[in-house]
Amino acid sequence: MSQLDGGPAFPISLKQEGNPTAVAYGMTLRDYFAGMALQGFLASLDVRVLREAGCMLEEQHRLLATMSYGQADALLRQREA
């Protein structure tokens, strides 16, 4: 994990006998932010607009993913400011 992804979103300690410092990182903060942004986009999106614009389903998915990670990146940059 790098600083660019915000680090782990929900790290947990897995302290066990013989390995007292084990940690499970799970998803990154960037992934979490992107998922939350995607939820918002999907809740407010009228897919008919995309379809009427000739945007095929695969293009819609790619566009939503790009927008979601773009929003996540903006949130991470703002945290650094």
XYZ file of N, CA, C and O in Angstrom:
324
model
N 0.844 -1.177 0.000
C 0.000 0.000 0.000
C 0.886 1.235 0.000
O 1.915 1.270 0.637
N 0.457 2.227 -0.705
C 1.251 3.440 -0.795
C 0.490 4.612 -0.204
O -0.691 4.512 0.109
N 1.165 5.722 -0.087
C 0.524 6.939 0.389
C -0.514 7.420 -0.615
O -1.442 8.109 -0.263
N -0.363 7.067 -1.887
C -1.302 7.513 -2.905
C -2.681 6.900 -2.739
O -3.667 7.449 -3.210
N -2.763 5.763 -2.067
C -4.065 5.123 -1.893
C -4.674 5.423 -0.534
O -5.743 4.942 -0.202
N -4.018 6.245 0.257
C -4.545 6.624 1.563
C -4.291 5.630 2.668
O -4.665 5.845 3.800
N -3.636 4.520 2.351
C -3.391 3.496 3.353
C -4.633 2.660 3.601
O -5.627 2.777 2.892
N -4.601 1.810 4.605
C -5.726 0.924 4.861
C -6.938 1.693 5.376
O -6.815 2.628 6.158
N -8.128 1.281 4.933
C -9.353 1.938 5.375
C -9.743 1.469 6.783
O -10.127 2.273 7.619
N -9.658 0.173 7.022
C -10.081 -0.382 8.303
C -9.081 -1.433 8.795
O -9.395 -2.619 8.831
N -7.867 -1.007 9.149
C -6.886 -1.993 9.594
C -7.305 -2.614 10.931
O -7.922 -1.948 11.761
N -7.015 -3.884 11.076
C -7.290 -4.552 12.344
C -6.059 -5.328 12.770
O -5.312 -5.818 11.943
N -5.876 -5.415 14.048
C -4.755 -6.162 14.595
C -5.103 -7.638 14.635
O -6.207 -8.023 15.011
N -4.164 -8.453 14.208
C -4.342 -9.909 14.252
C -3.340 -10.523 15.206
O -2.751 -11.548 14.924
N -3.145 -9.872 16.327
C -2.153 -10.341 17.286
C -2.430 -11.788 17.658
O -3.511 -12.140 18.096
N -1.413 -12.591 17.397
C -1.516 -14.008 17.690
C -0.222 -14.455 18.349
O 0.800 -13.807 18.226
N -0.303 -15.574 18.981
C 0.886 -16.138 19.595
C 1.921 -16.398 18.514
O 1.623 -16.990 17.484
N 3.103 -15.893 18.699
C 4.174 -16.093 17.734
C 4.239 -14.998 16.680
O 5.209 -14.877 15.951
N 3.220 -14.168 16.553
C 3.214 -13.075 15.576
C 2.417 -11.907 16.170
O 1.291 -11.638 15.754
N 3.002 -11.189 17.143
C 2.255 -10.159 17.872
C 1.983 -8.874 17.077
O 1.249 -8.026 17.542
N 2.562 -8.747 15.894
C 2.377 -7.493 15.155
C 1.621 -7.662 13.840
O 1.580 -6.759 13.029
N 1.009 -8.814 13.616
C 0.291 -9.052 12.359
C -0.911 -8.123 12.250
O -1.633 -7.883 13.211
N -1.094 -7.586 11.051
C -2.206 -6.666 10.798
C -2.869 -7.046 9.478
O -2.196 -7.364 8.508
N -4.199 -7.016 9.441
C -4.942 -7.206 8.195
C -5.356 -5.828 7.697
O -5.970 -5.059 8.435
N -4.999 -5.513 6.477
C -5.262 -4.176 5.963
C -6.571 -4.067 5.198
O -7.219 -3.046 5.203
N -6.992 -5.088 4.497
C -8.234 -5.001 3.740
C -8.144 -3.977 2.627
O -7.088 -3.758 2.052
N -9.256 -3.329 2.351
C -9.283 -2.356 1.259
C -8.560 -1.070 1.645
O -8.386 -0.766 2.823
N -8.182 -0.331 0.616
C -7.517 0.945 0.860
C -8.557 2.030 1.087
O -9.737 1.873 0.749
N -8.113 3.134 1.638
C -8.990 4.269 1.833
C -9.485 4.789 0.485
O -10.636 5.192 0.343
N -8.633 4.709 -0.537
C -9.026 5.129 -1.884
C -10.184 4.263 -2.395
O -11.157 4.778 -2.946
N -10.096 2.951 -2.200
C -11.180 2.052 -2.607
C -12.466 2.369 -1.844
O -13.560 2.364 -2.419
N -12.340 2.635 -0.559
C -13.514 2.951 0.259
C -14.178 4.237 -0.233
O -15.395 4.289 -0.417
N -13.368 5.283 -0.439
C -13.915 6.545 -0.942
C -14.577 6.353 -2.305
O -15.643 6.904 -2.573
N -13.946 5.573 -3.172
C -14.510 5.328 -4.500
C -15.847 4.598 -4.389
O -16.808 4.921 -5.105
N -15.935 3.638 -3.501
C -17.187 2.915 -3.299
C -18.299 3.818 -2.796
O -19.451 3.715 -3.239
N -17.951 4.716 -1.893
C -18.949 5.645 -1.377
C -19.389 6.622 -2.478
O -20.578 6.947 -2.588
N -18.447 7.080 -3.280
C -18.783 7.976 -4.388
C -19.673 7.250 -5.390
O -20.672 7.810 -5.874
N -19.345 6.001 -5.686
C -20.140 5.214 -6.627
C -21.576 5.076 -6.134
O -22.530 5.194 -6.906
N -21.742 4.847 -4.838
C -23.083 4.749 -4.259
C -23.882 6.016 -4.534
O -25.042 5.965 -4.929
N -23.251 7.150 -4.309
C -23.920 8.419 -4.545
C -24.253 8.633 -6.011
O -25.355 9.069 -6.351
N -23.297 8.315 -6.882
C -23.536 8.475 -8.315
C -24.700 7.597 -8.768
O -25.581 8.034 -9.509
N -24.721 6.340 -8.316
C -25.775 5.423 -8.730
C -27.142 5.843 -8.188
O -28.160 5.689 -8.854
N -27.149 6.375 -6.962
C -28.416 6.787 -6.363
C -29.031 7.980 -7.089
O -30.245 8.136 -7.119
N -28.190 8.815 -7.682
C -28.705 10.024 -8.319
C -28.693 9.953 -9.843
O -29.120 10.899 -10.501
N -28.246 8.845 -10.400
C -28.068 8.728 -11.840
C -29.343 8.295 -12.546
O -30.029 7.385 -12.100
N -29.634 8.943 -13.638
C -30.722 8.512 -14.512
C -30.057 7.855 -15.716
O -29.571 8.535 -16.616
N -29.987 6.523 -15.715
C -29.267 5.801 -16.765
C -29.895 6.018 -18.143
O -29.241 5.828 -19.152
N -31.151 6.432 -18.161
C -31.779 6.717 -19.456
C -31.027 7.813 -20.194
O -30.901 7.782 -21.409
N -30.493 8.772 -19.447
C -29.735 9.863 -20.067
C -28.502 9.303 -20.765
O -28.195 9.687 -21.897
N -27.808 8.381 -20.103
C -26.620 7.777 -20.708
C -27.005 6.937 -21.922
O -26.335 6.979 -22.950
N -28.082 6.161 -21.776
C -28.517 5.327 -22.893
C -28.928 6.172 -24.098
O -28.576 5.877 -25.233
N -29.646 7.248 -23.843
C -30.092 8.125 -24.918
C -28.907 8.813 -25.595
O -28.976 9.168 -26.761
N -27.836 8.988 -24.856
C -26.627 9.595 -25.422
C -25.818 8.557 -26.202
O -24.763 8.871 -26.742
N -26.303 7.319 -26.252
C -25.623 6.267 -26.995
C -24.536 5.576 -26.211
O -23.688 4.885 -26.769
N -24.529 5.727 -24.913
C -23.512 5.130 -24.050
C -23.910 3.681 -23.747
O -24.931 3.428 -23.113
N -23.123 2.731 -24.231
C -23.398 1.311 -24.010
C -23.103 0.959 -22.546
O -22.403 1.681 -21.852
N -23.631 -0.187 -22.099
C -23.514 -0.586 -20.702
C -22.062 -0.647 -20.234
O -21.726 -0.144 -19.161
N -21.186 -1.234 -21.042
C -19.768 -1.316 -20.645
C -19.160 0.081 -20.506
O -18.385 0.339 -19.594
N -19.541 0.973 -21.383
C -19.052 2.358 -21.293
C -19.590 3.040 -20.043
O -18.886 3.809 -19.394
N -20.848 2.747 -19.710
C -21.445 3.320 -18.502
C -20.662 2.876 -17.267
O -20.354 3.679 -16.395
N -20.340 1.596 -17.222
C -19.586 1.067 -16.077
C -18.203 1.712 -15.983
O -17.766 2.089 -14.897
N -17.530 1.809 -17.113
C -16.201 2.418 -17.134
C -16.267 3.887 -16.693
O -15.452 4.360 -15.925
N -17.279 4.608 -17.180
C -17.452 6.011 -16.822
C -17.714 6.163 -15.326
O -17.101 7.008 -14.663
N -18.588 5.346 -14.782
C -18.886 5.423 -13.352
C -17.662 5.081 -12.502
O -17.407 5.733 -11.483
N -16.899 4.078 -12.915
C -15.684 3.720 -12.173
C -14.662 4.854 -12.226
O -14.060 5.207 -11.204
N -14.499 5.438 -13.406
C -13.554 6.546 -13.562
C -13.973 7.733 -12.702
O -13.141 8.344 -12.017
N -15.249 8.054 -12.735
C -15.755 9.168 -11.916
C -15.577 8.884 -10.429
O -15.184 9.761 -9.653
N -15.847 7.651 -10.019
C -15.751 7.284 -8.601
C -14.315 7.385 -8.096
O -14.063 7.948 -7.028
N -13.371 6.848 -8.874
C -11.974 6.932 -8.442
C -11.435 8.353 -8.569
O -10.578 8.773 -7.788
N -11.954 9.115 -9.504
C -11.577 10.532 -9.599
C -12.000 11.288 -8.351
O -11.252 12.112 -7.806
N -13.208 11.004 -7.878
C -13.697 11.643 -6.652
C -12.861 11.193 -5.457
O -12.509 12.001 -4.602
N -12.538 9.910 -5.397
C -11.709 9.395 -4.299
C -10.345 10.069 -4.291
O -9.849 10.468 -3.232
N -9.743 10.217 -5.456
C -8.433 10.868 -5.544
C -8.510 12.318 -5.082
O -7.615 12.820 -4.400
N -9.600 12.999 -5.443
C -9.774 14.392 -5.001
C -9.905 14.463 -3.479
O -9.329 15.367 -2.860
N -10.620 13.521 -2.896
C -10.745 13.501 -1.430
C -9.395 13.244 -0.760
O -9.064 13.888 0.247
N -8.612 12.340 -1.310
C -7.286 12.071 -0.740
C -6.363 13.285 -0.863
O -5.614 13.596 0.050
N -6.432 13.964 -2.007
C -5.607 15.190 -2.172
C -6.026 16.251 -1.159
O -5.183 16.941 -0.580
N -7.325 16.378 -0.943
C -7.813 17.381 0.009
C -7.363 17.056 1.430
O -7.063 17.961 2.204
N -7.294 15.796 1.773
C -6.815 15.399 3.098
C -5.380 15.827 3.319
O -4.977 16.129 4.432
N -4.582 15.825 2.230
C -3.172 16.186 2.311
C -2.978 17.711 2.437
O -1.942 18.159 2.886
N -3.975 18.461 1.977
C -3.851 19.939 1.957
C -3.946 20.531 3.340
O -4.415 20.001 4.268
